[in-house]
């Protein structure tokens, strides 16, 4: 959870109000006015900046660009689910992206389901897609940082073809004390929300090969990559079986479901400060023509 979220939301809303209502309507959000009323501001809703951004295309980076399910999106600020499909905008190793949609810590709003409009994600060599939350390295902000302490809000990732049955990567927290939260990425196997990222489609587009190299310490773009050929794939997920696993590994998948980790693995030692993950977006390496 960002400390400054509410401040930024209120700032944006006030900016919107003080510069007249032109461009401030959000036709997709009937709850915008309700949220403003809840803040004591009254009046109409407004258009989030994410609504005015578009994901990059045309060079082999395929951004998930369609929201299938984000049931508690309000269309406002960090609760605008459009921020999860408008492209990836990292803010460097030491800052979290602000181009994000924040999940709820529990309930239906703790997951989001996205897809790539009209196509499926195909299996490719190496990692097949990358999930970007907005983690950042804690500590000294230069290359003397040991890069073993991340402010992270872990996510669990699953994929499927029917919105009912899902296969995942068997995420496992391996700290020797399973009841203590440690922000060292080496303990968070096959979660997302773990690896900071510098890829930003606007200010740091990188090359395609750099973007699909998630080793942020050694020149890659960062983010959390997943491979359908990983031996862990199919060892978790609601409704996963060997038939679905094989189908996805052979012919790809349509939907990705991204959930606040503790809502699936309830024993994880994730406190309230790390329980509202923020989704910048997802990219795939290959999709159907
Ligand atoms: Ca692969
Ligand atoms: Ca976050
Ligand atoms: Ca985004």
PDB file of C-alpha atoms and ligand atoms in Angstrom:
ATOM      1  CA  UNK A   1       0.000   0.000   0.000  1.00  0.00           C
ATOM      2  CA  UNK A   2       1.334   3.403  -0.964  1.00  0.00           C
ATOM      3  CA  UNK A   3       1.557   5.930   1.797  1.00  0.00           C
ATOM      4  CA  UNK A   4       0.705   8.757  -0.561  1.00  0.00           C
ATOM      5  CA  UNK A   5      -2.175   7.195  -2.402  1.00  0.00           C
ATOM      6  CA  UNK A   6      -4.916   9.110  -0.720  1.00  0.00           C
ATOM      7  CA  UNK A   7      -2.995  12.360  -0.981  1.00  0.00           C
ATOM      8  CA  UNK A   8      -2.472  11.856  -4.699  1.00  0.00           C
ATOM      9  CA  UNK A   9      -6.066  10.853  -5.268  1.00  0.00           C
ATOM     10  CA  UNK A  10      -7.361  13.934  -3.501  1.00  0.00           C
ATOM     11  CA  UNK A  11      -4.836  16.120  -5.332  1.00  0.00           C
ATOM     12  CA  UNK A  12      -5.966  14.742  -8.676  1.00  0.00           C
ATOM     13  CA  UNK A  13      -9.589  15.210  -7.785  1.00  0.00           C
ATOM     14  CA  UNK A  14      -9.043  18.785  -6.641  1.00  0.00           C
ATOM     15  CA  UNK A  15      -7.049  19.540  -9.785  1.00  0.00           C
ATOM     16  CA  UNK A  16      -9.915  18.181 -11.787  1.00  0.00           C
ATOM     17  CA  UNK A  17     -12.439  20.255  -9.881  1.00  0.00           C
ATOM     18  CA  UNK A  18     -10.446  23.459  -9.986  1.00  0.00           C
ATOM     19  CA  UNK A  19      -9.913  23.270 -13.736  1.00  0.00           C
ATOM     20  CA  UNK A  20     -13.620  22.943 -14.555  1.00  0.00           C
ATOM     21  CA  UNK A  21     -15.362  19.712 -15.280  1.00  0.00           C
ATOM     22  CA  UNK A  22     -14.288  19.453 -18.904  1.00  0.00           C
ATOM     23  CA  UNK A  23     -12.565  16.128 -19.378  1.00  0.00           C
ATOM     24  CA  UNK A  24     -13.439  15.060 -15.906  1.00  0.00           C
ATOM     25  CA  UNK A  25     -16.345  12.778 -16.636  1.00  0.00           C
ATOM     26  CA  UNK A  26     -15.720   9.071 -16.460  1.00  0.00           C
ATOM     27  CA  UNK A  27     -18.468   7.446 -18.491  1.00  0.00           C
ATOM     28  CA  UNK A  28     -17.360   3.972 -17.394  1.00  0.00           C
ATOM     29  CA  UNK A  29     -17.717   4.655 -13.705  1.00  0.00           C
ATOM     30  CA  UNK A  30     -21.057   5.159 -12.097  1.00  0.00           C
ATOM     31  CA  UNK A  31     -19.382   4.927  -8.723  1.00  0.00           C
ATOM     32  CA  UNK A  32     -17.082   7.890  -9.305  1.00  0.00           C
ATOM     33  CA  UNK A  33     -19.591  10.350  -7.900  1.00  0.00           C
ATOM     34  CA  UNK A  34     -20.148   8.078  -4.933  1.00  0.00           C
ATOM     35  CA  UNK A  35     -16.425   8.007  -4.218  1.00  0.00           C
ATOM     36  CA  UNK A  36     -16.202  11.788  -4.424  1.00  0.00           C
ATOM     37  CA  UNK A  37     -19.120  12.109  -2.074  1.00  0.00           C
ATOM     38  CA  UNK A  38     -17.363   9.735   0.274  1.00  0.00           C
ATOM     39  CA  UNK A  39     -14.404  12.112   0.240  1.00  0.00           C
ATOM     40  CA  UNK A  40     -16.737  14.982   1.065  1.00  0.00           C
ATOM     41  CA  UNK A  41     -16.171  16.685  -2.268  1.00  0.00           C
ATOM     42  CA  UNK A  42     -19.497  16.020  -3.951  1.00  0.00           C
ATOM     43  CA  UNK A  43     -20.237  16.487  -7.613  1.00  0.00           C
ATOM     44  CA  UNK A  44     -19.344  14.469 -10.653  1.00  0.00           C
ATOM     45  CA  UNK A  45     -16.733  11.796 -11.315  1.00  0.00           C
ATOM     46  CA  UNK A  46     -13.574  12.401 -13.285  1.00  0.00           C
ATOM     47  CA  UNK A  47     -11.418  10.747 -15.903  1.00  0.00           C
ATOM     48  CA  UNK A  48      -8.347   8.960 -14.574  1.00  0.00           C
ATOM     49  CA  UNK A  49      -5.116   9.685 -16.423  1.00  0.00           C
ATOM     50  CA  UNK A  50      -4.805   5.965 -17.161  1.00  0.00           C
ATOM     51  CA  UNK A  51      -7.867   6.189 -19.377  1.00  0.00           C
ATOM     52  CA  UNK A  52      -5.898   8.474 -21.674  1.00  0.00           C
ATOM     53  CA  UNK A  53      -2.841   6.211 -22.019  1.00  0.00           C
ATOM     54  CA  UNK A  54      -2.423   3.336 -24.447  1.00  0.00           C
ATOM     55  CA  UNK A  55      -0.140   0.303 -24.289  1.00  0.00           C
ATOM     56  CA  UNK A  56       2.768   0.076 -26.665  1.00  0.00           C
ATOM     57  CA  UNK A  57       2.453  -2.166 -29.739  1.00  0.00           C
ATOM     58  CA  UNK A  58       4.235  -3.075 -32.915  1.00  0.00           C
ATOM     59  CA  UNK A  59       7.585  -4.448 -31.748  1.00  0.00           C
ATOM     60  CA  UNK A  60       7.017  -7.830 -30.141  1.00  0.00           C
ATOM     61  CA  UNK A  61       5.826  -6.761 -26.712  1.00  0.00           C
ATOM     62  CA  UNK A  62       2.198  -7.781 -26.318  1.00  0.00           C
ATOM     63  CA  UNK A  63       0.463  -5.992 -23.465  1.00  0.00           C
ATOM     64  CA  UNK A  64      -2.618  -7.525 -21.858  1.00  0.00           C
ATOM     65  CA  UNK A  65      -5.128  -4.911 -22.956  1.00  0.00           C
ATOM     66  CA  UNK A  66      -8.548  -6.082 -21.839  1.00  0.00           C
ATOM     67  CA  UNK A  67     -10.053  -6.244 -18.362  1.00  0.00           C
ATOM     68  CA  UNK A  68     -12.220  -9.300 -17.854  1.00  0.00           C
ATOM     69  CA  UNK A  69     -12.866  -8.839 -14.152  1.00  0.00           C
ATOM     70  CA  UNK A  70     -12.010  -6.056 -11.692  1.00  0.00           C
ATOM     71  CA  UNK A  71     -15.156  -5.984  -9.616  1.00  0.00           C
ATOM     72  CA  UNK A  72     -14.217  -3.245  -7.151  1.00  0.00           C
ATOM     73  CA  UNK A  73     -12.683  -0.789  -9.609  1.00  0.00           C
ATOM     74  CA  UNK A  74     -14.128   2.687  -9.121  1.00  0.00           C
ATOM     75  CA  UNK A  75     -12.459   4.256 -12.154  1.00  0.00           C
ATOM     76  CA  UNK A  76     -10.734   6.728  -9.868  1.00  0.00           C
ATOM     77  CA  UNK A  77      -7.043   7.092  -9.109  1.00  0.00           C
ATOM     78  CA  UNK A  78      -5.352   3.860  -8.051  1.00  0.00           C
ATOM     79  CA  UNK A  79      -8.743   2.142  -8.031  1.00  0.00           C
ATOM     80  CA  UNK A  80      -9.052   2.615 -11.792  1.00  0.00           C
ATOM     81  CA  UNK A  81      -8.513  -0.837 -13.286  1.00  0.00           C
ATOM     82  CA  UNK A  82      -7.593   0.768 -16.632  1.00  0.00           C
ATOM     83  CA  UNK A  83      -4.193   1.450 -15.069  1.00  0.00           C
ATOM     84  CA  UNK A  84      -3.515  -2.307 -15.367  1.00  0.00           C
ATOM     85  CA  UNK A  85      -3.981  -2.348 -19.165  1.00  0.00           C
ATOM     86  CA  UNK A  86      -2.575   1.002 -20.286  1.00  0.00           C
ATOM     87  CA  UNK A  87       1.051  -0.133 -20.631  1.00  0.00           C
ATOM     88  CA  UNK A  88       4.008  -0.552 -18.281  1.00  0.00           C
ATOM     89  CA  UNK A  89       5.679   2.453 -16.693  1.00  0.00           C
ATOM     90  CA  UNK A  90       8.419   1.516 -14.255  1.00  0.00           C
ATOM     91  CA  UNK A  91       9.930   4.217 -12.066  1.00  0.00           C
ATOM     92  CA  UNK A  92      13.404   2.752 -11.579  1.00  0.00           C
ATOM     93  CA  UNK A  93      14.986   0.362  -9.105  1.00  0.00           C
ATOM     94  CA  UNK A  94      14.175   2.495  -6.072  1.00  0.00           C
ATOM     95  CA  UNK A  95      10.675   3.766  -6.764  1.00  0.00           C
ATOM     96  CA  UNK A  96       7.371   2.023  -7.315  1.00  0.00           C
ATOM     97  CA  UNK A  97       5.415   2.686 -10.497  1.00  0.00           C
ATOM     98  CA  UNK A  98       2.390   4.940 -10.094  1.00  0.00           C
ATOM     99  CA  UNK A  99       0.728   3.664 -13.281  1.00  0.00           C
ATOM    100  CA  UNK A 100      -1.094   0.992 -11.316  1.00  0.00           C
ATOM    101  CA  UNK A 101      -4.394  -0.469 -10.182  1.00  0.00           C
ATOM    102  CA  UNK A 102      -4.526  -1.399  -6.483  1.00  0.00           C
ATOM    103  CA  UNK A 103      -6.123  -4.673  -5.473  1.00  0.00           C
ATOM    104  CA  UNK A 104      -8.167  -5.108  -2.335  1.00  0.00           C
ATOM    105  CA  UNK A 105      -6.564  -7.164   0.437  1.00  0.00           C
ATOM    106  CA  UNK A 106      -9.469  -9.629   0.518  1.00  0.00           C
ATOM    107  CA  UNK A 107     -12.766 -10.430  -1.146  1.00  0.00           C
ATOM    108  CA  UNK A 108     -13.643 -10.311  -4.842  1.00  0.00           C
ATOM    109  CA  UNK A 109     -11.550  -7.181  -5.352  1.00  0.00           C
ATOM    110  CA  UNK A 110      -8.358  -8.973  -4.345  1.00  0.00           C
ATOM    111  CA  UNK A 111      -8.041 -10.491  -7.832  1.00  0.00           C
ATOM    112  CA  UNK A 112      -8.027  -9.134 -11.349  1.00  0.00           C
ATOM    113  CA  UNK A 113      -8.522 -11.101 -14.555  1.00  0.00           C
ATOM    114  CA  UNK A 114      -7.008  -9.781 -17.791  1.00  0.00           C
ATOM    115  CA  UNK A 115      -6.688 -11.014 -21.349  1.00  0.00           C
ATOM    116  CA  UNK A 116      -5.122 -10.066 -24.653  1.00  0.00           C
ATOM    117  CA  UNK A 117      -8.013  -8.845 -26.738  1.00  0.00           C
ATOM    118  CA  UNK A 118      -8.995 -11.382 -29.391  1.00  0.00           C
ATOM    119  CA  UNK A 119      -5.881 -13.553 -29.078  1.00  0.00           C
ATOM    120  CA  UNK A 120      -4.242 -16.215 -26.909  1.00  0.00           C
ATOM    121  CA  UNK A 121      -0.797 -16.131 -25.356  1.00  0.00           C
ATOM    122  CA  UNK A 122       1.356 -18.786 -27.007  1.00  0.00           C
ATOM    123  CA  UNK A 123       4.155 -20.792 -25.437  1.00  0.00           C
ATOM    124  CA  UNK A 124       7.534 -19.405 -26.475  1.00  0.00           C
ATOM    125  CA  UNK A 125      11.165 -20.026 -25.639  1.00  0.00           C
ATOM    126  CA  UNK A 126      11.978 -19.106 -22.032  1.00  0.00           C
ATOM    127  CA  UNK A 127       9.570 -16.951 -20.051  1.00  0.00           C
ATOM    128  CA  UNK A 128       6.232 -16.465 -21.780  1.00  0.00           C
ATOM    129  CA  UNK A 129       4.952 -13.416 -19.932  1.00  0.00           C
ATOM    130  CA  UNK A 130       5.950 -10.892 -17.289  1.00  0.00           C
ATOM    131  CA  UNK A 131       3.798  -9.472 -14.490  1.00  0.00           C
ATOM    132  CA  UNK A 132       4.608  -5.979 -13.206  1.00  0.00           C
ATOM    133  CA  UNK A 133       3.466  -4.898  -9.752  1.00  0.00           C
ATOM    134  CA  UNK A 134       5.381  -1.944  -8.279  1.00  0.00           C
ATOM    135  CA  UNK A 135       8.050  -3.294  -5.915  1.00  0.00           C
ATOM    136  CA  UNK A 136      11.217  -1.297  -5.275  1.00  0.00           C
ATOM    137  CA  UNK A 137      14.587  -1.893  -3.635  1.00  0.00           C
ATOM    138  CA  UNK A 138      14.952  -0.590  -0.108  1.00  0.00           C
ATOM    139  CA  UNK A 139      18.187   0.971   1.144  1.00  0.00           C
ATOM    140  CA  UNK A 140      20.946   3.027  -0.424  1.00  0.00           C
ATOM    141  CA  UNK A 141      19.844   4.234  -3.846  1.00  0.00           C
ATOM    142  CA  UNK A 142      22.852   3.342  -5.950  1.00  0.00           C
ATOM    143  CA  UNK A 143      24.646   0.227  -7.178  1.00  0.00           C
ATOM    144  CA  UNK A 144      26.232  -0.406  -3.785  1.00  0.00           C
ATOM    145  CA  UNK A 145      22.782  -1.579  -2.673  1.00  0.00           C
ATOM    146  CA  UNK A 146      22.882  -5.307  -1.962  1.00  0.00           C
ATOM    147  CA  UNK A 147      19.571  -5.688  -3.833  1.00  0.00           C
ATOM    148  CA  UNK A 148      18.296  -8.246  -1.335  1.00  0.00           C
ATOM    149  CA  UNK A 149      15.605  -6.148   0.325  1.00  0.00           C
ATOM    150  CA  UNK A 150      12.518  -5.240  -1.649  1.00  0.00           C
ATOM    151  CA  UNK A 151       9.355  -3.481  -0.597  1.00  0.00           C
ATOM    152  CA  UNK A 152       7.023  -6.066  -2.030  1.00  0.00           C
ATOM    153  CA  UNK A 153       3.376  -6.994  -2.072  1.00  0.00           C
ATOM    154  CA  UNK A 154       3.303 -10.589  -3.266  1.00  0.00           C
ATOM    155  CA  UNK A 155       0.911 -11.849  -5.919  1.00  0.00           C
ATOM    156  CA  UNK A 156      -0.140 -15.269  -7.101  1.00  0.00           C
ATOM    157  CA  UNK A 157      -0.508 -15.801 -10.831  1.00  0.00           C
ATOM    158  CA  UNK A 158      -2.716 -18.350 -12.611  1.00  0.00           C
ATOM    159  CA  UNK A 159      -3.729 -18.831 -16.230  1.00  0.00           C
ATOM    160  CA  UNK A 160      -6.649 -20.555 -17.916  1.00  0.00           C
ATOM    161  CA  UNK A 161      -9.036 -20.729 -20.828  1.00  0.00           C
ATOM    162  CA  UNK A 162     -12.529 -20.767 -19.320  1.00  0.00           C
ATOM    163  CA  UNK A 163     -12.608 -18.441 -16.275  1.00  0.00           C
ATOM    164  CA  UNK A 164     -13.335 -21.483 -14.084  1.00  0.00           C
ATOM    165  CA  UNK A 165     -10.276 -23.719 -14.119  1.00  0.00           C
ATOM    166  CA  UNK A 166      -6.850 -22.252 -13.485  1.00  0.00           C
ATOM    167  CA  UNK A 167      -3.278 -23.531 -13.421  1.00  0.00           C
ATOM    168  CA  UNK A 168      -0.446 -21.866 -11.519  1.00  0.00           C
ATOM    169  CA  UNK A 169       3.234 -22.264 -10.649  1.00  0.00           C
ATOM    170  CA  UNK A 170       3.126 -23.578  -7.078  1.00  0.00           C
ATOM    171  CA  UNK A 171       4.317 -20.385  -5.361  1.00  0.00           C
ATOM    172  CA  UNK A 172       6.369 -21.152  -2.247  1.00  0.00           C
ATOM    173  CA  UNK A 173       7.732 -18.958   0.537  1.00  0.00           C
ATOM    174  CA  UNK A 174      11.005 -20.516   1.630  1.00  0.00           C
ATOM    175  CA  UNK A 175      12.222 -18.344   4.506  1.00  0.00           C
ATOM    176  CA  UNK A 176      13.497 -20.570   7.344  1.00  0.00           C
ATOM    177  CA  UNK A 177      10.948 -18.914   9.624  1.00  0.00           C
ATOM    178  CA  UNK A 178       7.720 -19.213   7.638  1.00  0.00           C
ATOM    179  CA  UNK A 179       5.909 -16.916  10.068  1.00  0.00           C
ATOM    180  CA  UNK A 180       8.180 -13.901   9.490  1.00  0.00           C
ATOM    181  CA  UNK A 181       7.927 -11.667   6.455  1.00  0.00           C
ATOM    182  CA  UNK A 182      11.264 -11.026   4.760  1.00  0.00           C
ATOM    183  CA  UNK A 183      11.498  -8.912   1.614  1.00  0.00           C
ATOM    184  CA  UNK A 184      14.366 -10.851   0.065  1.00  0.00           C
ATOM    185  CA  UNK A 185      13.316 -12.035  -3.402  1.00  0.00           C
ATOM    186  CA  UNK A 186      15.170 -15.340  -3.037  1.00  0.00           C
ATOM    187  CA  UNK A 187      12.542 -16.556  -0.566  1.00  0.00           C
ATOM    188  CA  UNK A 188       9.566 -15.856  -2.831  1.00  0.00           C
ATOM    189  CA  UNK A 189       9.571 -18.545  -5.477  1.00  0.00           C
ATOM    190  CA  UNK A 190       7.091 -18.188  -8.341  1.00  0.00           C
ATOM    191  CA  UNK A 191       5.216 -15.273  -6.862  1.00  0.00           C
ATOM    192  CA  UNK A 192       4.786 -12.001  -8.743  1.00  0.00           C
ATOM    193  CA  UNK A 193       5.154  -8.558  -7.188  1.00  0.00           C
ATOM    194  CA  UNK A 194       8.697  -9.511  -6.152  1.00  0.00           C
ATOM    195  CA  UNK A 195      11.115  -8.022  -8.695  1.00  0.00           C
ATOM    196  CA  UNK A 196      11.435  -4.258  -9.282  1.00  0.00           C
ATOM    197  CA  UNK A 197      11.512  -3.072 -12.889  1.00  0.00           C
ATOM    198  CA  UNK A 198      13.061  -0.284 -14.917  1.00  0.00           C
ATOM    199  CA  UNK A 199      11.199  -0.975 -18.176  1.00  0.00           C
ATOM    200  CA  UNK A 200       8.960   2.013 -18.954  1.00  0.00           C
ATOM    201  CA  UNK A 201       7.366   2.103 -22.388  1.00  0.00           C
ATOM    202  CA  UNK A 202       7.646   5.893 -22.489  1.00  0.00           C
ATOM    203  CA  UNK A 203      10.828   6.896 -20.687  1.00  0.00           C
ATOM    204  CA  UNK A 204      12.891   3.671 -20.815  1.00  0.00           C
ATOM    205  CA  UNK A 205      11.531   1.378 -23.553  1.00  0.00           C
ATOM    206  CA  UNK A 206      14.697  -0.790 -23.744  1.00  0.00           C
ATOM    207  CA  UNK A 207      15.066  -3.410 -26.462  1.00  0.00           C
ATOM    208  CA  UNK A 208      12.611  -6.297 -26.652  1.00  0.00           C
ATOM    209  CA  UNK A 209      15.284  -8.746 -25.548  1.00  0.00           C
ATOM    210  CA  UNK A 210      16.218  -6.523 -22.619  1.00  0.00           C
ATOM    211  CA  UNK A 211      12.574  -6.275 -21.579  1.00  0.00           C
ATOM    212  CA  UNK A 212      12.189 -10.061 -21.605  1.00  0.00           C
ATOM    213  CA  UNK A 213      15.342 -10.384 -19.500  1.00  0.00           C
ATOM    214  CA  UNK A 214      13.973  -9.960 -15.969  1.00  0.00           C
ATOM    215  CA  UNK A 215      17.433  -9.844 -14.342  1.00  0.00           C
ATOM    216  CA  UNK A 216      17.234  -6.216 -13.283  1.00  0.00           C
ATOM    217  CA  UNK A 217      20.607  -6.365 -11.524  1.00  0.00           C
ATOM    218  CA  UNK A 218      22.447  -7.329 -14.702  1.00  0.00           C
ATOM    219  CA  UNK A 219      20.897  -5.158 -17.379  1.00  0.00           C
ATOM    220  CA  UNK A 220      17.420  -6.609 -17.772  1.00  0.00           C
ATOM    221  CA  UNK A 221      14.140  -4.781 -17.438  1.00  0.00           C
ATOM    222  CA  UNK A 222      12.944  -6.611 -14.307  1.00  0.00           C
ATOM    223  CA  UNK A 223       9.459  -7.753 -13.384  1.00  0.00           C
ATOM    224  CA  UNK A 224       8.393 -11.311 -12.617  1.00  0.00           C
ATOM    225  CA  UNK A 225       8.559 -13.741 -15.541  1.00  0.00           C
ATOM    226  CA  UNK A 226       6.657 -17.000 -15.881  1.00  0.00           C
ATOM    227  CA  UNK A 227       7.338 -19.955 -18.172  1.00  0.00           C
ATOM    228  CA  UNK A 228       4.661 -22.455 -19.168  1.00  0.00           C
ATOM    229  CA  UNK A 229       7.434 -25.036 -19.507  1.00  0.00           C
ATOM    230  CA  UNK A 230       8.515 -24.553 -15.896  1.00  0.00           C
ATOM    231  CA  UNK A 231       8.390 -27.879 -13.993  1.00  0.00           C
ATOM    232  CA  UNK A 232       6.277 -26.156 -11.325  1.00  0.00           C
ATOM    233  CA  UNK A 233       3.576 -25.189 -13.776  1.00  0.00           C
ATOM    234  CA  UNK A 234       0.361 -27.102 -13.118  1.00  0.00           C
ATOM    235  CA  UNK A 235       1.236 -27.863  -9.484  1.00  0.00           C
ATOM    236  CA  UNK A 236      -1.202 -25.243  -8.211  1.00  0.00           C
ATOM    237  CA  UNK A 237      -4.351 -23.517  -9.351  1.00  0.00           C
ATOM    238  CA  UNK A 238      -8.046 -24.031  -8.749  1.00  0.00           C
ATOM    239  CA  UNK A 239      -9.291 -26.711 -11.143  1.00  0.00           C
ATOM    240  CA  UNK A 240      -5.915 -27.507 -12.674  1.00  0.00           C
ATOM    241  CA  UNK A 241      -5.402 -31.052 -13.934  1.00  0.00           C
ATOM    242  CA  UNK A 242      -2.992 -32.784 -16.279  1.00  0.00           C
ATOM    243  CA  UNK A 243      -5.288 -32.301 -19.273  1.00  0.00           C
ATOM    244  CA  UNK A 244      -5.592 -28.546 -18.781  1.00  0.00           C
ATOM    245  CA  UNK A 245      -1.890 -28.238 -18.001  1.00  0.00           C
ATOM    246  CA  UNK A 246      -0.998 -30.019 -21.224  1.00  0.00           C
ATOM    247  CA  UNK A 247      -3.507 -27.994 -23.253  1.00  0.00           C
ATOM    248  CA  UNK A 248      -2.074 -24.704 -21.968  1.00  0.00           C
ATOM    249  CA  UNK A 249       1.528 -25.816 -22.438  1.00  0.00           C
ATOM    250  CA  UNK A 250       0.767 -26.855 -26.014  1.00  0.00           C
ATOM    251  CA  UNK A 251      -1.699 -24.238 -27.238  1.00  0.00           C
ATOM    252  CA  UNK A 252      -1.377 -21.367 -24.789  1.00  0.00           C
ATOM    253  CA  UNK A 253      -3.929 -19.561 -22.654  1.00  0.00           C
ATOM    254  CA  UNK A 254      -6.545 -16.826 -22.876  1.00  0.00           C
ATOM    255  CA  UNK A 255      -6.898 -15.437 -19.350  1.00  0.00           C
ATOM    256  CA  UNK A 256      -4.545 -14.461 -16.560  1.00  0.00           C
ATOM    257  CA  UNK A 257      -5.782 -14.180 -12.992  1.00  0.00           C
ATOM    258  CA  UNK A 258      -3.620 -12.195 -10.577  1.00  0.00           C
ATOM    259  CA  UNK A 259      -4.464 -12.328  -6.868  1.00  0.00           C
ATOM    260  CA  UNK A 260      -3.172 -10.822  -3.634  1.00  0.00           C
ATOM    261  CA  UNK A 261      -1.126 -13.786  -2.402  1.00  0.00           C
ATOM    262  CA  UNK A 262      -2.602 -14.130   1.059  1.00  0.00           C
ATOM    263  CA  UNK A 263      -6.099 -14.619  -0.318  1.00  0.00           C
ATOM    264  CA  UNK A 264      -4.937 -17.941  -1.806  1.00  0.00           C
ATOM    265  CA  UNK A 265      -2.167 -18.973   0.600  1.00  0.00           C
ATOM    266  CA  UNK A 266      -3.768 -17.757   3.801  1.00  0.00           C
ATOM    267  CA  UNK A 267      -0.907 -18.757   6.103  1.00  0.00           C
ATOM    268  CA  UNK A 268       1.615 -16.422   4.433  1.00  0.00           C
ATOM    269  CA  UNK A 269       3.051 -13.850   6.881  1.00  0.00           C
ATOM    270  CA  UNK A 270       1.818 -10.826   4.928  1.00  0.00           C
ATOM    271  CA  UNK A 271       0.724  -7.913   7.113  1.00  0.00           C
ATOM    272  CA  UNK A 272      -1.609  -5.059   6.171  1.00  0.00           C
ATOM    273  CA  UNK A 273       1.271  -2.928   4.879  1.00  0.00           C
ATOM    274  CA  UNK A 274       2.029  -5.513   2.200  1.00  0.00           C
ATOM    275  CA  UNK A 275      -1.472  -6.759   1.403  1.00  0.00           C
ATOM    276  CA  UNK A 276      -2.752  -4.418  -1.321  1.00  0.00           C
ATOM    277  CA  UNK A 277      -0.706  -5.206  -4.429  1.00  0.00           C
ATOM    278  CA  UNK A 278      -0.703  -2.742  -7.305  1.00  0.00           C
ATOM    279  CA  UNK A 279      -0.859  -3.942 -10.925  1.00  0.00           C
ATOM    280  CA  UNK A 280       1.008  -1.962 -13.575  1.00  0.00           C
ATOM    281  CA  UNK A 281       0.379  -4.561 -16.271  1.00  0.00           C
ATOM    282  CA  UNK A 282       1.332  -7.818 -17.984  1.00  0.00           C
ATOM    283  CA  UNK A 283       3.235  -8.418 -21.212  1.00  0.00           C
ATOM    284  CA  UNK A 284       3.516 -11.575 -23.315  1.00  0.00           C
ATOM    285  CA  UNK A 285       6.268 -12.640 -25.692  1.00  0.00           C
ATOM    286  CA  UNK A 286       4.056 -14.309 -28.298  1.00  0.00           C
ATOM    287  CA  UNK A 287       0.340 -14.330 -29.149  1.00  0.00           C
ATOM    288  CA  UNK A 288      -1.803 -15.958 -31.817  1.00  0.00           C
ATOM    289  CA  UNK A 289      -1.783 -14.104 -35.159  1.00  0.00           C
TER     290      UNK A 289
HETATM  291 CA1  LIG B   1       8.119 -20.757 -22.401  1.00  0.00          CA
HETATM  292 CA1  LIG B   2       2.816  -2.260  -4.377  1.00  0.00          CA
HETATM  293 CA1  LIG B   3       0.001   0.453 -16.204  1.00  0.00          CA
END
